[in-house]
Amino acid sequence: IPPFPIRAAEVKSLTVEEIDEGRPEYVPSYLPPFPGKHTYIFTPTFEETTAEPGKIRKLKNKRKRQVEASLAQLDAHVHTNKVPKKAEAPDYFSA
């Protein structure tokens, strides 16, 4: 049994040897320095898009079939007594 009254543990503040010039005044000194500027760089990435109507139509139809298949699988999962029909696309739809 510890002696009473129990004293709170002393908290030692950590000191950072590095000089952090970008630190705002409201940030306590015991926190570690901010990471380098390269950490915050954002490089956007873009999907390559095509302007060809034929390719756009093929992609749209492919996505439509994928959505339909996903919904059929979800419906089959929710209603376990139903078995989804797996429709195969004709050869002229394959890319």
mmCIF file of N, CA and C in Angstrom, residues 2-44:
data_model
loop_
_atom_site.group_PDB
_atom_site.id
_atom_site.type_symbol
_atom_site.label_atom_id
_atom_site.label_comp_id
_atom_site.label_asym_id
_atom_site.label_seq_id
_atom_site.Cartn_x
_atom_site.Cartn_y
_atom_site.Cartn_z
ATOM 1 N N PRO A 2 0.656 2.112 -0.974
ATOM 2 C CA PRO A 2 1.500 3.307 -1.037
ATOM 3 C C PRO A 2 1.156 4.290 0.075
ATOM 4 N N PRO A 3 2.117 5.105 0.459
ATOM 5 C CA PRO A 3 1.833 6.096 1.507
ATOM 6 C C PRO A 3 0.870 7.167 0.991
ATOM 7 N N PHE A 4 0.044 7.669 1.876
ATOM 8 C CA PHE A 4 -0.918 8.706 1.504
ATOM 9 C C PHE A 4 -0.430 10.041 1.986
ATOM 10 N N PRO A 5 -0.697 11.127 1.373
ATOM 11 C CA PRO A 5 -1.400 11.296 0.103
ATOM 12 C C PRO A 5 -0.498 10.904 -1.070
ATOM 13 N N ILE A 6 -1.119 10.386 -2.097
ATOM 14 C CA ILE A 6 -0.375 9.982 -3.290
ATOM 15 C C ILE A 6 -0.086 11.225 -4.111
ATOM 16 N N ARG A 7 1.171 11.376 -4.457
ATOM 17 C CA ARG A 7 1.568 12.523 -5.268
ATOM 18 C C ARG A 7 1.506 12.151 -6.743
ATOM 19 N N ALA A 8 1.116 13.095 -7.535
ATOM 20 C CA ALA A 8 1.067 12.866 -8.986
ATOM 21 C C ALA A 8 2.492 12.745 -9.517
ATOM 22 N N ALA A 9 2.641 11.919 -10.505
ATOM 23 C CA ALA A 9 3.958 11.740 -11.110
ATOM 24 C C ALA A 9 4.379 13.021 -11.803
ATOM 25 N N GLU A 10 5.660 13.305 -11.730
ATOM 26 C CA GLU A 10 6.171 14.501 -12.378
ATOM 27 C C GLU A 10 6.331 14.223 -13.870
ATOM 28 N N VAL A 11 5.827 15.130 -14.669
ATOM 29 C CA VAL A 11 5.914 14.986 -16.116
ATOM 30 C C VAL A 11 7.080 15.833 -16.594
ATOM 31 N N LYS A 12 8.030 15.173 -17.223
ATOM 32 C CA LYS A 12 9.182 15.900 -17.754
ATOM 33 C C LYS A 12 8.888 16.279 -19.194
ATOM 34 N N SER A 13 9.118 17.526 -19.513
ATOM 35 C CA SER A 13 8.891 17.954 -20.886
ATOM 36 C C SER A 13 10.086 17.543 -21.737
ATOM 37 N N LEU A 14 9.790 17.055 -22.911
ATOM 38 C CA LEU A 14 10.839 16.629 -23.833
ATOM 39 C C LEU A 14 11.362 17.841 -24.574
ATOM 40 N N THR A 15 12.640 17.862 -24.788
ATOM 41 C CA THR A 15 13.211 18.956 -25.563
ATOM 42 C C THR A 15 13.716 18.395 -26.880
ATOM 43 N N VAL A 16 13.496 19.130 -27.901
ATOM 44 C CA VAL A 16 13.930 18.724 -29.226
ATOM 45 C C VAL A 16 15.128 19.574 -29.601
ATOM 46 N N GLU A 17 16.211 18.893 -29.984
ATOM 47 C CA GLU A 17 17.426 19.614 -30.307
ATOM 48 C C GLU A 17 17.311 20.358 -31.639
ATOM 49 N N GLU A 18 16.457 19.832 -32.527
ATOM 50 C CA GLU A 18 16.321 20.460 -33.831
ATOM 51 C C GLU A 18 15.573 21.788 -33.703
ATOM 52 N N ILE A 19 15.988 22.751 -34.484
ATOM 53 C CA ILE A 19 15.308 24.037 -34.498
ATOM 54 C C ILE A 19 14.201 23.943 -35.540
ATOM 55 N N ASP A 20 12.995 24.149 -35.092
ATOM 56 C CA ASP A 20 11.842 24.053 -35.983
ATOM 57 C C ASP A 20 11.301 25.462 -36.192
ATOM 58 N N GLU A 21 11.759 26.102 -37.260
ATOM 59 C CA GLU A 21 11.367 27.492 -37.509
ATOM 60 C C GLU A 21 9.921 27.612 -37.971
ATOM 61 N N GLY A 22 9.355 26.554 -38.537
ATOM 62 C CA GLY A 22 7.997 26.619 -39.037
ATOM 63 C C GLY A 22 6.951 26.349 -37.972
ATOM 64 N N ARG A 23 7.363 26.160 -36.743
ATOM 65 C CA ARG A 23 6.423 25.827 -35.667
ATOM 66 C C ARG A 23 5.686 27.085 -35.211
ATOM 67 N N PRO A 24 4.341 27.047 -35.254
ATOM 68 C CA PRO A 24 3.571 28.183 -34.734
ATOM 69 C C PRO A 24 3.735 28.282 -33.220
ATOM 70 N N GLU A 25 3.446 29.433 -32.691
ATOM 71 C CA GLU A 25 3.637 29.664 -31.253
ATOM 72 C C GLU A 25 2.673 28.850 -30.407
ATOM 73 N N TYR A 26 1.494 28.521 -30.963
ATOM 74 C CA TYR A 26 0.498 27.798 -30.174
ATOM 75 C C TYR A 26 0.784 26.301 -30.068
ATOM 76 N N VAL A 27 1.798 25.787 -30.797
ATOM 77 C CA VAL A 27 2.150 24.372 -30.728
ATOM 78 C C VAL A 27 3.154 24.193 -29.598
ATOM 79 N N PRO A 28 2.879 23.311 -28.640
ATOM 80 C CA PRO A 28 3.788 23.134 -27.506
ATOM 81 C C PRO A 28 5.183 22.669 -27.941
ATOM 82 N N SER A 29 6.166 23.041 -27.189
ATOM 83 C CA SER A 29 7.549 22.739 -27.546
ATOM 84 C C SER A 29 7.909 21.274 -27.336
ATOM 85 N N TYR A 30 7.119 20.547 -26.534
ATOM 86 C CA TYR A 30 7.454 19.148 -26.281
ATOM 87 C C TYR A 30 7.006 18.223 -27.416
ATOM 88 N N LEU A 31 6.231 18.731 -28.371
ATOM 89 C CA LEU A 31 5.837 17.909 -29.508
ATOM 90 C C LEU A 31 6.988 17.801 -30.501
ATOM 91 N N PRO A 32 7.036 16.710 -31.247
ATOM 92 C CA PRO A 32 8.130 16.568 -32.215
ATOM 93 C C PRO A 32 8.006 17.588 -33.341
ATOM 94 N N PRO A 33 9.082 17.831 -34.068
ATOM 95 C CA PRO A 33 9.020 18.810 -35.154
ATOM 96 C C PRO A 33 8.122 18.322 -36.288
ATOM 97 N N PHE A 34 7.619 19.273 -37.052
ATOM 98 C CA PHE A 34 6.781 18.934 -38.188
ATOM 99 C C PHE A 34 7.604 18.200 -39.250
ATOM 100 N N PRO A 35 6.961 17.322 -40.019
ATOM 101 C CA PRO A 35 7.692 16.638 -41.083
ATOM 102 C C PRO A 35 8.069 17.606 -42.195
ATOM 103 N N GLY A 36 8.938 17.160 -43.074
ATOM 104 C CA GLY A 36 9.397 18.004 -44.172
ATOM 105 C C GLY A 36 8.271 18.384 -45.121
ATOM 106 N N LYS A 37 8.523 19.395 -45.935
ATOM 107 C CA LYS A 37 7.501 19.901 -46.855
ATOM 108 C C LYS A 37 7.116 18.858 -47.894
ATOM 109 N N HIS A 38 8.029 17.940 -48.231
ATOM 110 C CA HIS A 38 7.716 16.926 -49.240
ATOM 111 C C HIS A 38 6.579 16.004 -48.794
ATOM 112 N N THR A 39 6.315 15.964 -47.488
ATOM 113 C CA THR A 39 5.244 15.117 -46.971
ATOM 114 C C THR A 39 3.881 15.615 -47.423
ATOM 115 N N TYR A 40 3.749 16.903 -47.629
ATOM 116 C CA TYR A 40 2.462 17.495 -47.939
ATOM 117 C C TYR A 40 2.209 17.670 -49.433
ATOM 118 N N ILE A 41 3.167 17.313 -50.259
ATOM 119 C CA ILE A 41 3.002 17.491 -51.701
ATOM 120 C C ILE A 41 1.961 16.503 -52.208
ATOM 121 N N PHE A 42 1.041 16.996 -53.027
ATOM 122 C CA PHE A 42 -0.012 16.161 -53.606
ATOM 123 C C PHE A 42 0.165 16.140 -55.112
ATOM 124 N N THR A 43 0.273 14.957 -55.657
ATOM 125 C CA THR A 43 0.402 14.807 -57.091
ATOM 126 C C THR A 43 -0.867 14.150 -57.608
ATOM 127 N N PRO A 44 -1.684 14.896 -58.335
ATOM 128 C CA PRO A 44 -2.922 14.296 -58.829
ATOM 129 C C PRO A 44 -2.644 13.286 -59.941
#
